[in-house]
Amino acid sequence: MADLRINGARLWESLMTLARIGETPRGGVCRVALSDVDREGRDLFVRWAHEAGCTVEVDQMGNIFVRRAGSDPTLAPVMTGSHLDTQPTGGKFDGAYGVLAGLEVIRTLNDANHTTRRPVEVVAWTNEEGCRFAPAMLASGVFGGEFSLEYGLTRADHDGVTVAQELDRIGYAGTRPCGGQPVHTFFEAHIEQGPLLEANECIIGVVQGLQGQRWFDCTIEGMESHAGTTPMPRRRDALCGAAQIVTAVQQAALAQAPHGVGTVGDLRVHPNSRNVIPGRVNFTVDLRHPDDAALAAMANALREAVAEVETAMGLTAALDEIWYAPPTPFDAGSVAAVRRAAQNLDLTHMDVISGAGHDAKYVANVCPAAMIFIPCKDGISHNEIEDATPEHTAAGCDVLLHAILEADGA
Ligand code: HGY
Ligand code: MN
Ligand code: MN
């Protein structure tokens, strides 16, 4: 089996076919979680799974489990997978690569007529991105026991529509319990979404773990009034207050250079009229750092900035920390299996820490887990121009294949 290789052309073709579902005019993909387009992508994956002779189960959070039987059904499966949902201006590879690389491993094992001892499962996790329903990695989080099922199902989007309602609507409200099943090992293949592999001319990232992140929702209340008649000293301008906090987020991250990052990605102004002083602003804050203490310092700096704006500008602020995900190291044995596979395949590789969150983070709560990164062009992701190469997608999938085969033999 050491000489077994996946079919890179078939994998690339599958990636390009899936990318047509939700494709955007700029060549990206918009398959926001539990939308009709997400359902179309799910349906395609399920069809391909059946064509590959697999069984398919859907759990209570809509996670899709594709299983290829092994010789001993009593053994816990070796699992892989990622997510099919994307950002609104997402790319062809974020998430989709890990799901279709898993499917390609199954197709390759079928071609080789190889029966593994353990079942091999490929999972498409619901709502990894967290852009429609916060927090991110919601459904893998329920599977990994980080969040309750009730919490997961009741997360609502900006229109108040819940995960449960959307799972029902698109026909993916499964009956399989979410979590509680044994998993031997979980491997996730993903584009790096950053610049390190390209900068170091490496094809494979051996992911040591994920950095920590804290998400906040912030509401600033001021006073709507006339843009023309209200003198500046009498204003309580919620957007001016929010603007100071946005700058404070940037300063908090820069103060923890080079690894600290801080982002305000979603900001809504009320009433959003050009000649009304904004009375309310709602926005999100995403803070991340590989070191927990530095991350806590960034969060404290944010809280201080919010308090200052309240006092100085006569505004009312509510800062709600909705999610804390500490830095997570992966299982050393599984990380070593990824490294061995890259070495045996003679692929350039380097150790990396993931700047992005991934489903492997929460699956690691219940079993040994590790990740395989491949480069993406200029390190760009969460952007419609996200790009990768057929060579790299194939190489990462070969590493996934051999890491799975090693785990199967373990
Ligand atoms: O935000 C992230 O890191 C991931 O894309 N959910
Ligand atoms: Mn992703
Ligand atoms: Mn993403």
Coordinates of C-alpha atoms and ligand atoms in Angstrom, one line a residue:
M1 CA 0.0 0.0 0.0
A2 CA 3.0 2.4 0.4
D3 CA 2.9 3.0 -3.4
L4 CA -0.8 3.8 -3.4
R5 CA -1.7 7.2 -4.7
I6 CA -4.9 9.1 -5.0
N7 CA -6.3 10.2 -8.4
G8 CA -5.4 13.9 -8.4
A9 CA -7.4 14.6 -11.6
R10 CA -10.6 13.1 -10.2
L11 CA -10.1 15.1 -6.9
W12 CA -9.6 18.3 -8.8
E13 CA -12.7 17.6 -11.0
S14 CA -14.8 17.0 -7.9
L15 CA -13.6 20.3 -6.4
M16 CA -14.4 22.2 -9.5
T17 CA -17.8 20.6 -9.9
L18 CA -18.7 21.4 -6.3
A19 CA -17.4 24.9 -6.7
R20 CA -20.1 25.5 -9.4
I21 CA -22.7 25.2 -6.7
G22 CA -22.9 28.7 -5.3
E23 CA -20.3 30.1 -7.6
T24 CA -20.1 33.9 -7.6
P25 CA -19.4 36.2 -10.6
R26 CA -15.8 36.8 -9.2
G27 CA -15.0 33.1 -9.3
G28 CA -15.7 32.4 -5.6
V29 CA -18.3 30.4 -3.8
C30 CA -21.2 31.5 -1.6
R31 CA -22.8 28.5 0.2
V32 CA -23.7 30.0 3.5
A33 CA -24.7 27.4 6.2
L34 CA -28.1 25.8 5.8
S35 CA -29.0 27.9 2.8
D36 CA -30.6 26.3 -0.3
V37 CA -27.2 26.4 -2.0
D38 CA -25.6 24.6 1.0
R39 CA -28.3 22.0 0.6
E40 CA -27.4 21.6 -3.0
G41 CA -23.7 21.0 -2.1
R42 CA -24.8 18.5 0.6
D43 CA -27.0 16.7 -1.8
L44 CA -24.1 16.4 -4.3
F45 CA -21.8 15.0 -1.6
V46 CA -24.4 12.5 -0.5
R47 CA -24.9 11.4 -4.1
W48 CA -21.2 10.9 -4.7
A49 CA -21.0 9.0 -1.4
H50 CA -23.7 6.6 -2.4
E51 CA -22.0 6.1 -5.8
A52 CA -18.8 5.2 -3.9
G53 CA -20.7 2.4 -2.1
C54 CA -20.9 4.2 1.2
T55 CA -23.6 4.4 3.8
V56 CA -24.8 7.9 4.8
E57 CA -26.1 9.1 8.1
V58 CA -27.1 12.6 9.2
D59 CA -27.1 13.5 12.9
Q60 CA -29.3 15.9 14.9
M61 CA -27.0 18.9 13.9
G62 CA -27.1 18.0 10.2
N63 CA -23.5 16.6 10.2
I64 CA -23.2 14.1 7.3
F65 CA -21.4 10.9 8.1
V66 CA -20.3 8.9 5.0
R67 CA -19.0 5.5 6.0
R68 CA -17.0 2.9 4.0
A69 CA -17.1 -0.4 5.8
G70 CA -14.0 -2.1 7.2
S71 CA -13.4 -5.8 7.8
D72 CA -14.3 -5.4 11.5
P73 CA -17.4 -3.3 12.1
T74 CA -16.9 -3.4 15.8
L75 CA -13.8 -1.2 15.5
A76 CA -14.0 2.6 15.9
P77 CA -13.7 4.4 12.6
V78 CA -10.8 6.4 11.3
M79 CA -12.5 9.7 10.5
T80 CA -11.7 12.6 8.2
G81 CA -13.7 15.5 6.8
S82 CA -14.2 19.2 7.1
H83 CA -17.1 21.5 6.0
L84 CA -19.2 22.4 2.9
D85 CA -20.5 25.8 4.1
T86 CA -18.6 28.9 3.1
Q87 CA -18.2 32.5 3.8
P88 CA -20.5 34.8 1.7
T89 CA -17.4 35.7 -0.4
G90 CA -15.7 32.4 0.1
G91 CA -13.5 30.3 -2.1
K92 CA -13.5 26.9 -3.8
F93 CA -11.2 25.2 -1.3
D94 CA -12.0 26.3 2.3
G95 CA -13.7 23.3 3.8
A96 CA -14.6 21.7 0.5
Y97 CA -11.1 20.4 0.1
G98 CA -11.1 18.5 3.3
V99 CA -14.5 16.9 2.5
L100 CA -13.6 15.9 -1.0
A101 CA -10.1 14.8 -0.1
G102 CA -11.8 12.3 2.3
L103 CA -14.1 11.2 -0.5
E104 CA -11.1 10.8 -2.8
V105 CA -9.4 8.5 -0.2
I106 CA -12.5 6.3 -0.3
R107 CA -12.6 6.3 -4.1
T108 CA -8.9 5.3 -4.1
L109 CA -9.4 2.5 -1.6
N110 CA -12.3 1.3 -3.8
D111 CA -10.1 1.4 -6.9
A112 CA -7.4 -0.6 -5.1
N113 CA -10.0 -3.0 -3.8
H114 CA -8.4 -2.6 -0.4
T115 CA -10.5 -3.4 2.7
T116 CA -9.4 -1.5 5.8
R117 CA -9.8 -3.1 9.2
R118 CA -11.6 -0.1 10.6
P119 CA -14.5 1.7 9.0
V120 CA -13.4 4.9 7.3
E121 CA -15.7 7.9 7.8
V122 CA -15.8 11.2 5.9
V123 CA -17.8 13.9 7.7
A124 CA -19.2 17.2 6.5
W125 CA -19.7 19.3 9.6
T126 CA -22.5 21.8 9.7
N127 CA -21.9 25.6 10.1
E128 CA -18.1 25.6 10.5
E129 CA -17.8 29.2 9.3
G130 CA -19.9 30.8 12.0
C131 CA -20.8 33.7 9.8
R132 CA -24.6 33.0 9.7
F133 CA -24.9 31.2 13.0
A134 CA -22.3 32.1 15.7
P135 CA -20.1 30.6 17.0
A136 CA -18.0 28.9 14.4
M137 CA -17.4 25.1 14.4
L138 CA -20.9 24.9 16.0
A139 CA -21.9 21.4 15.0
S140 CA -18.5 19.8 15.4
G141 CA -18.6 21.5 18.8
V142 CA -21.9 19.8 19.7
F143 CA -20.4 16.5 18.5
G144 CA -17.3 17.1 20.6
G145 CA -19.3 18.0 23.7
E146 CA -18.3 21.7 23.7
F147 CA -21.9 22.9 23.2
S148 CA -25.2 21.2 24.1
L149 CA -27.5 20.1 21.4
E150 CA -30.1 22.6 22.6
Y151 CA -27.5 25.4 22.3
G152 CA -26.6 24.3 18.8
L153 CA -30.1 24.0 17.5
T154 CA -31.3 27.3 19.0
R155 CA -28.5 29.5 17.5
A156 CA -30.2 32.1 15.4
D157 CA -29.1 34.3 12.4
H158 CA -29.6 38.1 12.1
D159 CA -33.2 37.4 11.1
G160 CA -34.0 35.3 14.1
V161 CA -34.1 32.0 12.1
T162 CA -32.7 29.1 14.1
V163 CA -30.4 26.2 13.1
A164 CA -33.2 23.8 13.9
Q165 CA -35.6 25.6 11.6
E166 CA -33.1 25.6 8.8
L167 CA -32.1 22.0 9.2
D168 CA -35.8 21.1 9.0
R169 CA -36.3 23.3 6.0
I170 CA -33.5 21.9 3.9
G171 CA -34.2 18.3 4.9
Y172 CA -31.0 17.7 7.0
A173 CA -32.5 17.4 10.5
G174 CA -31.1 14.0 11.1
T175 CA -32.0 11.5 13.8
R176 CA -28.5 10.1 14.6
P177 CA -27.4 11.4 18.0
C178 CA -24.9 14.2 17.7
G179 CA -21.8 12.8 19.4
G180 CA -21.3 9.9 21.8
Q181 CA -19.9 7.6 19.0
P182 CA -16.3 6.3 19.3
V183 CA -13.8 7.6 16.9
H184 CA -10.3 6.2 16.6
T185 CA -8.5 9.2 15.0
F186 CA -9.6 12.3 13.1
F187 CA -7.5 13.8 10.3
E188 CA -8.6 17.0 8.6
A189 CA -7.1 18.3 5.3
H190 CA -7.4 22.0 4.7
I191 CA -5.8 24.9 2.9
E192 CA -3.5 26.9 5.2
Q193 CA -5.3 30.1 4.6
G194 CA -2.1 31.9 5.4
P195 CA 1.3 32.7 3.9
L196 CA 3.7 30.4 5.7
L197 CA 3.9 27.3 3.4
E198 CA 4.3 29.4 0.3
A199 CA 6.9 31.6 2.0
N200 CA 8.9 28.6 3.1
E201 CA 8.3 26.7 -0.2
C202 CA 6.7 23.8 1.6
I203 CA 3.8 21.7 0.2
I204 CA 2.6 20.2 3.5
G205 CA 1.8 21.9 6.8
V206 CA 2.1 19.5 9.8
V207 CA -0.4 21.3 12.1
Q208 CA 0.7 21.3 15.7
G209 CA -2.5 22.8 16.9
L210 CA -4.8 25.9 16.7
Q211 CA -4.5 29.4 18.2
G212 CA -7.0 30.6 20.7
Q213 CA -9.9 32.9 19.8
R214 CA -12.5 35.0 21.6
W215 CA -15.6 36.4 19.9
F216 CA -17.7 39.3 21.2
D217 CA -20.9 41.0 20.2
C218 CA -21.0 44.7 21.0
T219 CA -23.9 47.1 21.0
I220 CA -23.3 50.9 21.3
E221 CA -26.4 53.0 22.1
G222 CA -26.4 56.7 21.6
M223 CA -29.2 59.1 20.4
E224 CA -30.6 59.4 16.9
S225 CA -31.0 63.1 16.0
H226 CA -30.9 65.4 13.0
A227 CA -27.6 65.5 11.1
G228 CA -28.0 69.2 10.3
T229 CA -29.5 70.7 13.4
T230 CA -27.6 68.9 16.2
P231 CA -24.5 70.8 17.4
M232 CA -21.4 68.5 17.7
P233 CA -21.1 68.9 21.5
R234 CA -24.7 67.8 22.0
R235 CA -24.4 64.6 20.0
R236 CA -24.4 61.0 21.3
D237 CA -23.1 59.4 18.1
A238 CA -23.1 55.6 18.4
L239 CA -21.0 55.2 15.3
C240 CA -18.3 57.6 16.5
G241 CA -18.1 55.5 19.6
A242 CA -18.0 52.3 17.7
A243 CA -15.2 53.7 15.4
Q244 CA -13.0 54.3 18.5
I245 CA -13.6 50.7 19.6
V246 CA -12.7 49.4 16.1
T247 CA -9.4 51.3 16.3
A248 CA -8.9 49.9 19.9
V249 CA -9.3 46.4 18.5
Q250 CA -6.6 47.1 16.0
Q251 CA -4.3 48.6 18.7
A252 CA -4.9 45.6 21.0
A253 CA -3.8 43.2 18.3
L254 CA -0.8 45.3 17.4
A255 CA 0.2 45.5 21.0
Q256 CA 0.6 41.7 20.9
A257 CA 2.5 41.6 17.7
P258 CA 3.5 39.6 15.8
H259 CA 0.9 36.9 16.4
G260 CA -2.1 38.9 17.8
V261 CA -4.9 39.5 15.3
G262 CA -8.1 41.5 15.8
T263 CA -11.0 42.0 13.4
V264 CA -14.4 43.8 13.3
G265 CA -16.1 42.1 10.4
D266 CA -19.8 42.7 10.8
L267 CA -21.0 46.2 11.7
R268 CA -24.6 47.4 11.5
V269 CA -25.7 50.9 11.9
H270 CA -29.2 52.0 13.0
P271 CA -31.1 53.6 11.4
N272 CA -28.4 53.7 8.7
S273 CA -29.8 56.9 7.1
R274 CA -27.3 59.5 5.7
N275 CA -28.9 62.4 7.6
V276 CA -29.6 60.8 11.0
I277 CA -26.9 60.6 13.7
P278 CA -26.6 56.9 14.4
G279 CA -28.4 55.9 17.5
R280 CA -27.2 52.3 17.7
V281 CA -24.4 50.3 16.3
N282 CA -24.1 46.5 16.6
F283 CA -20.8 44.9 15.7
T284 CA -18.7 41.8 16.2
V285 CA -15.1 41.4 17.5
D286 CA -12.8 38.5 16.6
L287 CA -9.6 38.3 18.7
R288 CA -7.0 35.6 18.3
H289 CA -3.5 34.7 19.6
P290 CA -1.6 31.4 20.0
D291 CA -0.9 32.3 23.6
D292 CA -3.8 32.3 26.1
A293 CA -2.4 35.0 28.3
A294 CA -1.8 37.4 25.4
L295 CA -5.3 36.6 24.2
A296 CA -6.7 37.5 27.6
A297 CA -4.7 40.8 27.6
M298 CA -6.3 41.7 24.2
A299 CA -9.7 41.0 25.6
N300 CA -9.0 43.2 28.6
A301 CA -7.8 46.0 26.4
L302 CA -11.1 45.8 24.5
R303 CA -13.1 45.9 27.7
E304 CA -11.2 49.0 28.8
A305 CA -11.7 50.7 25.5
V306 CA -15.5 50.1 25.7
A307 CA -15.6 51.5 29.2
E308 CA -13.7 54.6 28.1
V309 CA -15.9 55.3 25.2
E310 CA -19.0 55.0 27.4
T311 CA -17.7 57.6 29.8
A312 CA -16.1 60.0 27.4
M313 CA -18.9 60.1 24.8
G314 CA -22.0 59.6 27.0
L315 CA -22.9 56.4 25.2
T316 CA -24.2 53.1 26.6
A317 CA -22.2 50.0 25.6
A318 CA -22.9 46.3 26.0
L319 CA -20.0 43.9 25.3
D320 CA -20.9 40.2 25.3
E321 CA -18.2 37.6 25.0
I322 CA -20.1 34.9 23.1
W323 CA -17.3 32.4 22.5
Y324 CA -13.9 31.5 23.9
A325 CA -11.9 28.8 22.3
P326 CA -8.5 28.3 24.0
P327 CA -5.3 27.4 22.1
T328 CA -5.6 23.7 21.3
P329 CA -2.6 21.4 20.7
F330 CA -3.2 18.3 18.6
D331 CA -2.4 14.7 19.6
A332 CA 1.4 14.2 19.2
G333 CA 1.0 10.7 17.8
S334 CA -1.5 11.8 15.1
V335 CA 0.7 14.8 14.3
A336 CA 3.6 12.4 13.9
A337 CA 1.6 10.2 11.6
V338 CA 1.0 13.2 9.3
R339 CA 4.7 14.0 9.4
R340 CA 5.7 10.4 8.6
A341 CA 3.3 10.4 5.7
A342 CA 4.8 13.6 4.3
Q343 CA 8.3 12.2 4.7
N344 CA 7.5 8.9 3.1
L345 CA 5.9 10.7 0.2
D346 CA 9.0 12.9 -0.1
L347 CA 7.0 16.1 0.2
T348 CA 8.5 19.2 1.7
H349 CA 6.8 19.9 5.0
M350 CA 7.0 22.2 8.0
D351 CA 5.3 22.4 11.4
V352 CA 2.7 25.1 11.7
I353 CA 0.1 26.5 14.1
S354 CA -3.3 27.1 12.6
G355 CA -4.4 30.7 12.6
A356 CA -7.9 29.7 11.5
G357 CA -10.4 27.6 13.5
H358 CA -11.3 24.2 12.2
D359 CA -13.7 21.4 13.1
A360 CA -10.7 19.3 14.2
K361 CA -10.5 21.5 17.2
Y362 CA -13.6 20.1 18.8
V363 CA -13.4 16.6 17.4
A364 CA -10.1 16.6 19.3
N365 CA -12.2 16.7 22.5
V366 CA -13.2 13.1 21.8
C367 CA -10.4 11.5 19.9
P368 CA -6.8 12.0 18.8
A369 CA -6.8 14.5 15.9
A370 CA -4.4 16.2 13.6
M371 CA -4.5 18.3 10.4
I372 CA -2.8 18.5 7.1
F373 CA -2.3 21.9 5.4
I374 CA -1.6 22.7 1.8
P375 CA -0.7 26.1 0.4
C376 CA -3.2 28.5 -1.0
K377 CA -2.2 31.2 -3.5
D378 CA -0.6 34.2 -1.7
G379 CA -2.1 32.8 1.6
I380 CA -5.5 34.4 0.7
S381 CA -8.7 32.8 1.9
H382 CA -12.2 34.0 2.9
N383 CA -12.0 35.8 -0.5
E384 CA -13.4 34.8 -3.9
I385 CA -9.9 34.8 -5.4
E386 CA -8.8 31.9 -3.0
D387 CA -6.8 29.5 -5.1
A388 CA -4.8 26.3 -4.9
T389 CA -3.1 24.0 -7.4
P390 CA -4.0 20.4 -8.5
E391 CA -0.5 19.3 -7.5
H392 CA -0.9 20.5 -3.9
T393 CA -4.5 19.3 -3.5
A394 CA -3.3 15.9 -4.7
A395 CA -0.2 15.9 -2.4
G396 CA -2.2 16.8 0.6
C397 CA -4.7 14.0 -0.2
D398 CA -1.9 11.5 -0.5
V399 CA -0.7 12.5 2.9
L400 CA -4.3 12.1 4.2
L401 CA -4.6 8.6 2.6
H402 CA -1.4 7.3 4.2
A403 CA -2.1 8.9 7.6
I404 CA -5.5 7.1 7.5
L405 CA -3.9 3.8 6.4
E406 CA -1.3 4.1 9.3
A407 CA -4.1 4.8 11.8
D408 CA -6.0 1.8 10.4
G409 CA -3.1 -0.4 11.0
A410 CA -2.7 1.0 14.6
Ligands
HGY1 O1 -12.9 31.8 11.4 C1 -12.3 30.8 11.2 O2 -11.1 30.7 11.5 C2 -12.9 29.7 10.4 O3 -12.9 30.0 9.0 N1 -14.2 29.3 10.8
MN2 MN -12.5 26.1 6.9
MN3 MN -13.4 29.5 6.7

